[in-house]
Amino acid sequence: MKDMKTILIHLCIITVTLFSLSGCSDFLDEKPEGNTGTTGNFYKNKEDIEYALTAAYANLQAGAMYKEYMVLMTDVRSDDLGSFANTGGNAGREYSIKIFTAQSDNQIFRSVWQKTYETIYRCNNVIYHIDIVKDSKLKLQYEAEARFLRALCYFNIVRFWGDAPLILTPLTATEVAECERNKVADIYAAIETDLQFASDANNLPKVFTGKNSGRATSLAAKALLGKVYLQEKKWQAAKQSLGELINTDNVGTHTLLPDIANVFSTAPVQGSSASDFKNYTGWSPQTMNKEILFEVIFDKDIAGEGRNALTYYANQADLNEAFKLSNAAQCIYHSSDRRADLMRSMKGTNTDNNLLVKYADIQSTLEQYGYNTPVLRWADVLLMYAEACNEVSFDNSATSPALLALNDVRTRSYAAGAYTGNQLSDQDTFRDAIFLERRLEFPMEMQRWFDLIRSGNAINELSKIGIIIDKDDLLFPVPNSEVTLRDNPDKFPQNPGY
């Protein structure tokens, strides 16, 4: 199998052949009818399928996805950021998302919608033409990878917008323009089906190594399936899926790293303070580690494969008071918690932008950064499992699976912080402790907004930083271009409140 970086050379060809819509006005009406890839003009062998699949992976690196806007739609939208210094940047579009005044004409919503559906389109083409691959093992692997990526995209869509078009095959422009907004339940059912296929170890390896690190695995699919069940509040299904992952499927593969700083750093970590990073001279490309199940990989030494410094959380003054280490009265970290240092700001060199220590890096000669974007890591699996167990049946005994999983994550960074059963005396208190631990563990990892939605605490928590919202604000507006294209309020309505 070709390594992923080599395959990326071919993306320009793929982009033309698959009618990539970057820069086009709308994903729904820009695919030329009769040229959606279903004619077989491009797909002739397994190499074509492999290139097409890598093109889908490459989309995750886009600015409208995990390079930038996914952070804006989640971390910035949440209460992890208390303020937003650059109010005029990007014509105020980003700031308006932070303060919940953005409307359906905001270009950022359109970009995220478009790029996400473009990725789905690429996955659909891989799945539709998968029979071209004659190697049965490779055929299952490629299909499972495409299904994982498609499920991830639809999971983001359904959490951002609710009802949405559910497109599972390549369609012509006319067919796409006739799509309606499918119900949330139907989208989740499709997501579950894709992830059940991808999480089967007969279809997808448990781990990739070497040059293929970064591909989706069956363990990543199982973790994502657990997260999907959790978001649906299918507690028993989540407990079963995540329990199998932890107790059976994962054996010997993923684990918590002893030092959380090493999960993220592009350099060996000694103390994780800003001065440690600034004085370190041996920066190297970030690599996958045993805590990461899936992440979006960037390479600052390859043109176009790196990223810019994200200014959303570069200035610690913008962080919620809960993360300001100088504010002892409100900071949620104990002074001995290793995670606290990761929320400091630093510069790699005098010419570098500010970055949180969590994402510490210095620019390459191409003026790019190379830190990766974690999507699924083992700490998340453990805390999701604790949440599912607690919701199924409250148990605060010393042998409680929920308590053990919660304390595994907590004591990794705060050795003296283990909870006792007496401290978590009822289900509500236990639930609150889990969500607090998630906030301590995952700031600026695109988790908080979705946690606020799942817990039902978004309205209350946003009010604490002076942002007043109502239930309509829990979904984003559907891009106006999509609504006006249909001009059918019955089949393709705008979300309430917009």
PDB file of C-alpha atoms in Angstrom, residues 10-220:
ATOM      1  CA  HIS A  10      -2.079  12.876  -6.815  1.00  0.00           C
ATOM      2  CA  LEU A  11      -4.746  14.995  -5.155  1.00  0.00           C
ATOM      3  CA  CYS A  12      -4.804  17.612  -7.893  1.00  0.00           C
ATOM      4  CA  ILE A  13      -5.790  14.886 -10.349  1.00  0.00           C
ATOM      5  CA  ILE A  14      -8.380  13.540  -7.941  1.00  0.00           C
ATOM      6  CA  THR A  15      -9.811  16.979  -7.293  1.00  0.00           C
ATOM      7  CA  VAL A  16     -10.512  17.516 -10.980  1.00  0.00           C
ATOM      8  CA  THR A  17     -11.771  14.013 -11.596  1.00  0.00           C
ATOM      9  CA  LEU A  18     -14.097  13.939  -8.605  1.00  0.00           C
ATOM     10  CA  PHE A  19     -15.341  17.465  -9.348  1.00  0.00           C
ATOM     11  CA  SER A  20     -14.165  18.859  -6.036  1.00  0.00           C
ATOM     12  CA  LEU A  21     -16.140  21.994  -5.240  1.00  0.00           C
ATOM     13  CA  SER A  22     -13.523  24.068  -3.442  1.00  0.00           C
ATOM     14  CA  GLY A  23     -14.163  27.647  -4.481  1.00  0.00           C
ATOM     15  CA  CYS A  24     -17.507  26.794  -6.064  1.00  0.00           C
ATOM     16  CA  SER A  25     -20.715  28.430  -4.955  1.00  0.00           C
ATOM     17  CA  ASP A  26     -22.576  25.422  -3.639  1.00  0.00           C
ATOM     18  CA  PHE A  27     -21.994  21.696  -3.235  1.00  0.00           C
ATOM     19  CA  LEU A  28     -25.548  20.947  -4.273  1.00  0.00           C
ATOM     20  CA  ASP A  29     -25.617  22.483  -7.703  1.00  0.00           C
ATOM     21  CA  GLU A  30     -22.010  22.323  -8.906  1.00  0.00           C
ATOM     22  CA  LYS A  31     -21.619  18.631  -9.813  1.00  0.00           C
ATOM     23  CA  PRO A  32     -22.084  18.425 -13.600  1.00  0.00           C
ATOM     24  CA  GLU A  33     -24.897  16.012 -14.336  1.00  0.00           C
ATOM     25  CA  GLY A  34     -23.670  12.744 -15.756  1.00  0.00           C
ATOM     26  CA  ASN A  35     -20.126  13.354 -14.499  1.00  0.00           C
ATOM     27  CA  THR A  36     -20.341  12.399 -10.845  1.00  0.00           C
ATOM     28  CA  GLY A  37     -17.895   9.534 -11.101  1.00  0.00           C
ATOM     29  CA  THR A  38     -20.557   6.890 -11.590  1.00  0.00           C
ATOM     30  CA  THR A  39     -19.706   6.401 -15.259  1.00  0.00           C
ATOM     31  CA  GLY A  40     -16.458   4.603 -14.452  1.00  0.00           C
ATOM     32  CA  ASN A  41     -14.390   7.038 -16.508  1.00  0.00           C
ATOM     33  CA  PHE A  42     -11.903   7.424 -13.686  1.00  0.00           C
ATOM     34  CA  TYR A  43     -12.234   4.312 -11.501  1.00  0.00           C
ATOM     35  CA  LYS A  44     -10.394   1.532 -13.287  1.00  0.00           C
ATOM     36  CA  ASN A  45      -8.237  -0.184 -10.618  1.00  0.00           C
ATOM     37  CA  LYS A  46      -7.470  -0.305  -6.911  1.00  0.00           C
ATOM     38  CA  GLU A  47      -4.974   2.547  -7.212  1.00  0.00           C
ATOM     39  CA  ASP A  48      -7.771   4.833  -8.387  1.00  0.00           C
ATOM     40  CA  ILE A  49      -9.874   3.840  -5.380  1.00  0.00           C
ATOM     41  CA  GLU A  50      -6.908   4.384  -3.071  1.00  0.00           C
ATOM     42  CA  TYR A  51      -6.252   7.845  -4.469  1.00  0.00           C
ATOM     43  CA  ALA A  52      -9.936   8.710  -4.153  1.00  0.00           C
ATOM     44  CA  LEU A  53      -9.993   7.532  -0.548  1.00  0.00           C
ATOM     45  CA  THR A  54      -6.918   9.600   0.276  1.00  0.00           C
ATOM     46  CA  ALA A  55      -8.639  12.597  -1.271  1.00  0.00           C
ATOM     47  CA  ALA A  56     -11.416  12.126   1.284  1.00  0.00           C
ATOM     48  CA  TYR A  57      -8.875  12.024   4.096  1.00  0.00           C
ATOM     49  CA  ALA A  58      -7.191  15.123   2.698  1.00  0.00           C
ATOM     50  CA  ASN A  59     -10.433  17.073   2.990  1.00  0.00           C
ATOM     51  CA  LEU A  60     -10.179  16.784   6.777  1.00  0.00           C
ATOM     52  CA  GLN A  61      -7.112  19.032   6.565  1.00  0.00           C
ATOM     53  CA  ALA A  62      -9.098  21.834   4.948  1.00  0.00           C
ATOM     54  CA  GLY A  63      -9.562  25.185   6.614  1.00  0.00           C
ATOM     55  CA  ALA A  64     -13.325  24.605   6.594  1.00  0.00           C
ATOM     56  CA  MET A  65     -12.808  21.406   8.573  1.00  0.00           C
ATOM     57  CA  TYR A  66     -10.227  20.372  11.164  1.00  0.00           C
ATOM     58  CA  LYS A  67      -7.541  22.877  10.265  1.00  0.00           C
ATOM     59  CA  GLU A  68      -9.647  25.793  11.485  1.00  0.00           C
ATOM     60  CA  TYR A  69     -13.433  26.044  11.307  1.00  0.00           C
ATOM     61  CA  MET A  70     -14.253  22.932  13.339  1.00  0.00           C
ATOM     62  CA  VAL A  71     -12.477  24.661  16.239  1.00  0.00           C
ATOM     63  CA  LEU A  72     -14.530  27.779  15.631  1.00  0.00           C
ATOM     64  CA  MET A  73     -17.825  25.849  15.506  1.00  0.00           C
ATOM     65  CA  THR A  74     -17.080  23.994  18.755  1.00  0.00           C
ATOM     66  CA  ASP A  75     -14.449  25.429  21.099  1.00  0.00           C
ATOM     67  CA  VAL A  76     -15.011  29.079  20.242  1.00  0.00           C
ATOM     68  CA  ARG A  77     -18.785  28.599  20.288  1.00  0.00           C
ATOM     69  CA  SER A  78     -18.600  27.098  23.781  1.00  0.00           C
ATOM     70  CA  ASP A  79     -17.780  28.648  27.124  1.00  0.00           C
ATOM     71  CA  ASP A  80     -14.127  27.547  26.909  1.00  0.00           C
ATOM     72  CA  LEU A  81     -13.447  30.962  25.425  1.00  0.00           C
ATOM     73  CA  GLY A  82     -14.743  33.743  27.602  1.00  0.00           C
ATOM     74  CA  SER A  83     -13.996  36.534  25.140  1.00  0.00           C
ATOM     75  CA  PHE A  84     -12.818  37.060  21.577  1.00  0.00           C
ATOM     76  CA  ALA A  85     -10.159  39.692  20.994  1.00  0.00           C
ATOM     77  CA  ASN A  86     -10.218  39.775  17.191  1.00  0.00           C
ATOM     78  CA  THR A  87     -13.808  40.958  16.813  1.00  0.00           C
ATOM     79  CA  GLY A  88     -13.253  42.384  13.339  1.00  0.00           C
ATOM     80  CA  GLY A  89     -11.359  39.475  11.828  1.00  0.00           C
ATOM     81  CA  ASN A  90     -12.884  37.845   8.743  1.00  0.00           C
ATOM     82  CA  ALA A  91     -15.397  40.708   8.541  1.00  0.00           C
ATOM     83  CA  GLY A  92     -16.712  39.796  11.981  1.00  0.00           C
ATOM     84  CA  ARG A  93     -17.995  36.396  10.827  1.00  0.00           C
ATOM     85  CA  GLU A  94     -16.036  34.506  13.492  1.00  0.00           C
ATOM     86  CA  TYR A  95     -16.988  36.848  16.319  1.00  0.00           C
ATOM     87  CA  SER A  96     -20.658  36.618  15.384  1.00  0.00           C
ATOM     88  CA  ILE A  97     -20.472  32.844  15.819  1.00  0.00           C
ATOM     89  CA  LYS A  98     -18.973  33.335  19.269  1.00  0.00           C
ATOM     90  CA  ILE A  99     -21.726  35.704  20.420  1.00  0.00           C
ATOM     91  CA  PHE A 100     -24.565  33.816  18.688  1.00  0.00           C
ATOM     92  CA  THR A 101     -25.564  36.580  16.270  1.00  0.00           C
ATOM     93  CA  ALA A 102     -24.457  34.761  13.101  1.00  0.00           C
ATOM     94  CA  GLN A 103     -27.216  34.187  10.564  1.00  0.00           C
ATOM     95  CA  SER A 104     -27.678  31.857   7.614  1.00  0.00           C
ATOM     96  CA  ASP A 105     -25.675  34.099   5.278  1.00  0.00           C
ATOM     97  CA  ASN A 106     -22.479  33.637   7.318  1.00  0.00           C
ATOM     98  CA  GLN A 107     -19.905  32.290   4.882  1.00  0.00           C
ATOM     99  CA  ILE A 108     -18.321  30.074   7.532  1.00  0.00           C
ATOM    100  CA  PHE A 109     -21.468  27.957   7.870  1.00  0.00           C
ATOM    101  CA  ARG A 110     -21.621  27.585   4.120  1.00  0.00           C
ATOM    102  CA  SER A 111     -17.941  26.578   3.928  1.00  0.00           C
ATOM    103  CA  VAL A 112     -18.261  23.930   6.630  1.00  0.00           C
ATOM    104  CA  TRP A 113     -21.463  22.523   5.102  1.00  0.00           C
ATOM    105  CA  GLN A 114     -19.955  22.460   1.626  1.00  0.00           C
ATOM    106  CA  LYS A 115     -16.631  20.880   2.574  1.00  0.00           C
ATOM    107  CA  THR A 116     -18.288  18.267   4.782  1.00  0.00           C
ATOM    108  CA  TYR A 117     -20.665  17.188   2.032  1.00  0.00           C
ATOM    109  CA  GLU A 118     -17.821  17.225  -0.465  1.00  0.00           C
ATOM    110  CA  THR A 119     -16.019  14.730   1.762  1.00  0.00           C
ATOM    111  CA  ILE A 120     -19.162  12.599   1.903  1.00  0.00           C
ATOM    112  CA  TYR A 121     -19.364  12.747  -1.891  1.00  0.00           C
ATOM    113  CA  ARG A 122     -15.816  11.432  -2.150  1.00  0.00           C
ATOM    114  CA  CYS A 123     -16.591   8.623   0.289  1.00  0.00           C
ATOM    115  CA  ASN A 124     -19.724   7.727  -1.654  1.00  0.00           C
ATOM    116  CA  ASN A 125     -17.692   7.384  -4.829  1.00  0.00           C
ATOM    117  CA  VAL A 126     -15.237   5.037  -3.144  1.00  0.00           C
ATOM    118  CA  ILE A 127     -18.047   2.855  -1.793  1.00  0.00           C
ATOM    119  CA  TYR A 128     -19.995   2.903  -5.068  1.00  0.00           C
ATOM    120  CA  HIS A 129     -16.972   1.725  -7.091  1.00  0.00           C
ATOM    121  CA  ILE A 130     -15.447  -0.576  -4.464  1.00  0.00           C
ATOM    122  CA  ASP A 131     -16.032  -3.734  -6.530  1.00  0.00           C
ATOM    123  CA  ILE A 132     -13.186  -2.604  -8.789  1.00  0.00           C
ATOM    124  CA  VAL A 133     -10.827  -3.729  -6.017  1.00  0.00           C
ATOM    125  CA  LYS A 134     -10.284  -7.452  -6.546  1.00  0.00           C
ATOM    126  CA  ASP A 135      -8.243  -8.117  -3.417  1.00  0.00           C
ATOM    127  CA  SER A 136     -11.016  -9.080  -0.966  1.00  0.00           C
ATOM    128  CA  LYS A 137      -9.131  -7.925   2.148  1.00  0.00           C
ATOM    129  CA  LEU A 138      -8.179  -4.590   0.638  1.00  0.00           C
ATOM    130  CA  LYS A 139     -11.707  -4.129  -0.670  1.00  0.00           C
ATOM    131  CA  LEU A 140     -13.158  -4.477   2.829  1.00  0.00           C
ATOM    132  CA  GLN A 141     -10.523  -2.142   4.254  1.00  0.00           C
ATOM    133  CA  TYR A 142     -11.141   0.653   1.747  1.00  0.00           C
ATOM    134  CA  GLU A 143     -14.898   0.413   2.139  1.00  0.00           C
ATOM    135  CA  ALA A 144     -14.599   0.445   5.929  1.00  0.00           C
ATOM    136  CA  GLU A 145     -12.316   3.496   5.852  1.00  0.00           C
ATOM    137  CA  ALA A 146     -14.736   5.355   3.587  1.00  0.00           C
ATOM    138  CA  ARG A 147     -17.642   4.433   5.849  1.00  0.00           C
ATOM    139  CA  PHE A 148     -15.755   5.700   8.906  1.00  0.00           C
ATOM    140  CA  LEU A 149     -15.057   9.050   7.246  1.00  0.00           C
ATOM    141  CA  ARG A 150     -18.625   9.345   5.996  1.00  0.00           C
ATOM    142  CA  ALA A 151     -19.978   8.558   9.467  1.00  0.00           C
ATOM    143  CA  LEU A 152     -17.680  11.161  11.044  1.00  0.00           C
ATOM    144  CA  CYS A 153     -18.928  13.776   8.583  1.00  0.00           C
ATOM    145  CA  TYR A 154     -22.592  12.971   9.166  1.00  0.00           C
ATOM    146  CA  PHE A 155     -22.019  12.962  12.930  1.00  0.00           C
ATOM    147  CA  ASN A 156     -20.758  16.528  12.681  1.00  0.00           C
ATOM    148  CA  ILE A 157     -23.606  17.515  10.381  1.00  0.00           C
ATOM    149  CA  VAL A 158     -26.360  16.132  12.591  1.00  0.00           C
ATOM    150  CA  ARG A 159     -24.896  17.773  15.701  1.00  0.00           C
ATOM    151  CA  PHE A 160     -24.489  21.127  13.975  1.00  0.00           C
ATOM    152  CA  TRP A 161     -27.711  21.286  11.966  1.00  0.00           C
ATOM    153  CA  GLY A 162     -30.076  18.497  13.025  1.00  0.00           C
ATOM    154  CA  ASP A 163     -32.169  17.357  10.043  1.00  0.00           C
ATOM    155  CA  ALA A 164     -30.072  17.332   6.865  1.00  0.00           C
ATOM    156  CA  PRO A 165     -29.838  15.658   3.440  1.00  0.00           C
ATOM    157  CA  LEU A 166     -28.798  12.025   3.822  1.00  0.00           C
ATOM    158  CA  ILE A 167     -26.902  11.136   0.657  1.00  0.00           C
ATOM    159  CA  LEU A 168     -25.350   7.672   0.543  1.00  0.00           C
ATOM    160  CA  THR A 169     -24.667   7.247  -3.191  1.00  0.00           C
ATOM    161  CA  PRO A 170     -23.203   9.520  -5.887  1.00  0.00           C
ATOM    162  CA  LEU A 171     -26.012  11.677  -7.278  1.00  0.00           C
ATOM    163  CA  THR A 172     -26.429  13.886 -10.298  1.00  0.00           C
ATOM    164  CA  ALA A 173     -26.830  17.635  -9.840  1.00  0.00           C
ATOM    165  CA  THR A 174     -30.562  17.346 -10.507  1.00  0.00           C
ATOM    166  CA  GLU A 175     -30.955  14.600  -7.925  1.00  0.00           C
ATOM    167  CA  VAL A 176     -28.983  16.498  -5.311  1.00  0.00           C
ATOM    168  CA  ALA A 177     -31.039  19.640  -5.858  1.00  0.00           C
ATOM    169  CA  GLU A 178     -34.159  17.627  -5.059  1.00  0.00           C
ATOM    170  CA  CYS A 179     -32.843  16.303  -1.741  1.00  0.00           C
ATOM    171  CA  GLU A 180     -34.841  17.136   1.352  1.00  0.00           C
ATOM    172  CA  ARG A 181     -33.757  17.393   4.974  1.00  0.00           C
ATOM    173  CA  ASN A 182     -33.883  13.888   6.390  1.00  0.00           C
ATOM    174  CA  LYS A 183     -34.783  13.336  10.022  1.00  0.00           C
ATOM    175  CA  VAL A 184     -32.129  13.175  12.712  1.00  0.00           C
ATOM    176  CA  ALA A 185     -33.095   9.591  13.554  1.00  0.00           C
ATOM    177  CA  ASP A 186     -32.530   8.478   9.947  1.00  0.00           C
ATOM    178  CA  ILE A 187     -29.102  10.118   9.850  1.00  0.00           C
ATOM    179  CA  TYR A 188     -28.066   8.487  13.109  1.00  0.00           C
ATOM    180  CA  ALA A 189     -29.240   5.110  11.815  1.00  0.00           C
ATOM    181  CA  ALA A 190     -26.977   5.510   8.763  1.00  0.00           C
ATOM    182  CA  ILE A 191     -24.064   6.580  10.967  1.00  0.00           C
ATOM    183  CA  GLU A 192     -24.519   3.520  13.170  1.00  0.00           C
ATOM    184  CA  THR A 193     -24.630   1.198  10.160  1.00  0.00           C
ATOM    185  CA  ASP A 194     -21.412   2.643   8.737  1.00  0.00           C
ATOM    186  CA  LEU A 195     -19.573   2.425  12.054  1.00  0.00           C
ATOM    187  CA  GLN A 196     -20.767  -1.086  12.793  1.00  0.00           C
ATOM    188  CA  PHE A 197     -19.217  -2.119   9.475  1.00  0.00           C
ATOM    189  CA  ALA A 198     -16.017  -0.162  10.090  1.00  0.00           C
ATOM    190  CA  SER A 199     -15.601  -1.406  13.672  1.00  0.00           C
ATOM    191  CA  ASP A 200     -15.565  -5.043  12.557  1.00  0.00           C
ATOM    192  CA  ALA A 201     -11.937  -6.181  12.841  1.00  0.00           C
ATOM    193  CA  ASN A 202     -12.553  -8.476   9.858  1.00  0.00           C
ATOM    194  CA  ASN A 203     -13.083  -5.392   7.729  1.00  0.00           C
ATOM    195  CA  LEU A 204     -10.512  -2.964   9.118  1.00  0.00           C
ATOM    196  CA  PRO A 205      -7.235  -3.488  11.020  1.00  0.00           C
ATOM    197  CA  LYS A 206      -7.016  -2.531  14.685  1.00  0.00           C
ATOM    198  CA  VAL A 207      -3.948  -0.431  14.043  1.00  0.00           C
ATOM    199  CA  PHE A 208      -1.886   0.976  11.200  1.00  0.00           C
ATOM    200  CA  THR A 209       1.808   1.631  11.661  1.00  0.00           C
ATOM    201  CA  GLY A 210       4.599   3.415   9.889  1.00  0.00           C
ATOM    202  CA  LYS A 211       3.687   5.336   6.768  1.00  0.00           C
ATOM    203  CA  ASN A 212       0.022   4.380   7.043  1.00  0.00           C
ATOM    204  CA  SER A 213      -0.424   5.826  10.526  1.00  0.00           C
ATOM    205  CA  GLY A 214      -3.379   8.169  10.486  1.00  0.00           C
ATOM    206  CA  ARG A 215      -5.786   5.903   8.643  1.00  0.00           C
ATOM    207  CA  ALA A 216      -9.037   4.995  10.366  1.00  0.00           C
ATOM    208  CA  THR A 217      -8.945   1.722  12.308  1.00  0.00           C
ATOM    209  CA  SER A 218     -11.592  -0.660  13.619  1.00  0.00           C
ATOM    210  CA  LEU A 219     -10.807   0.537  17.172  1.00  0.00           C
ATOM    211  CA  ALA A 220     -11.310   4.171  16.171  1.00  0.00           C
TER     212      ALA A 220
END
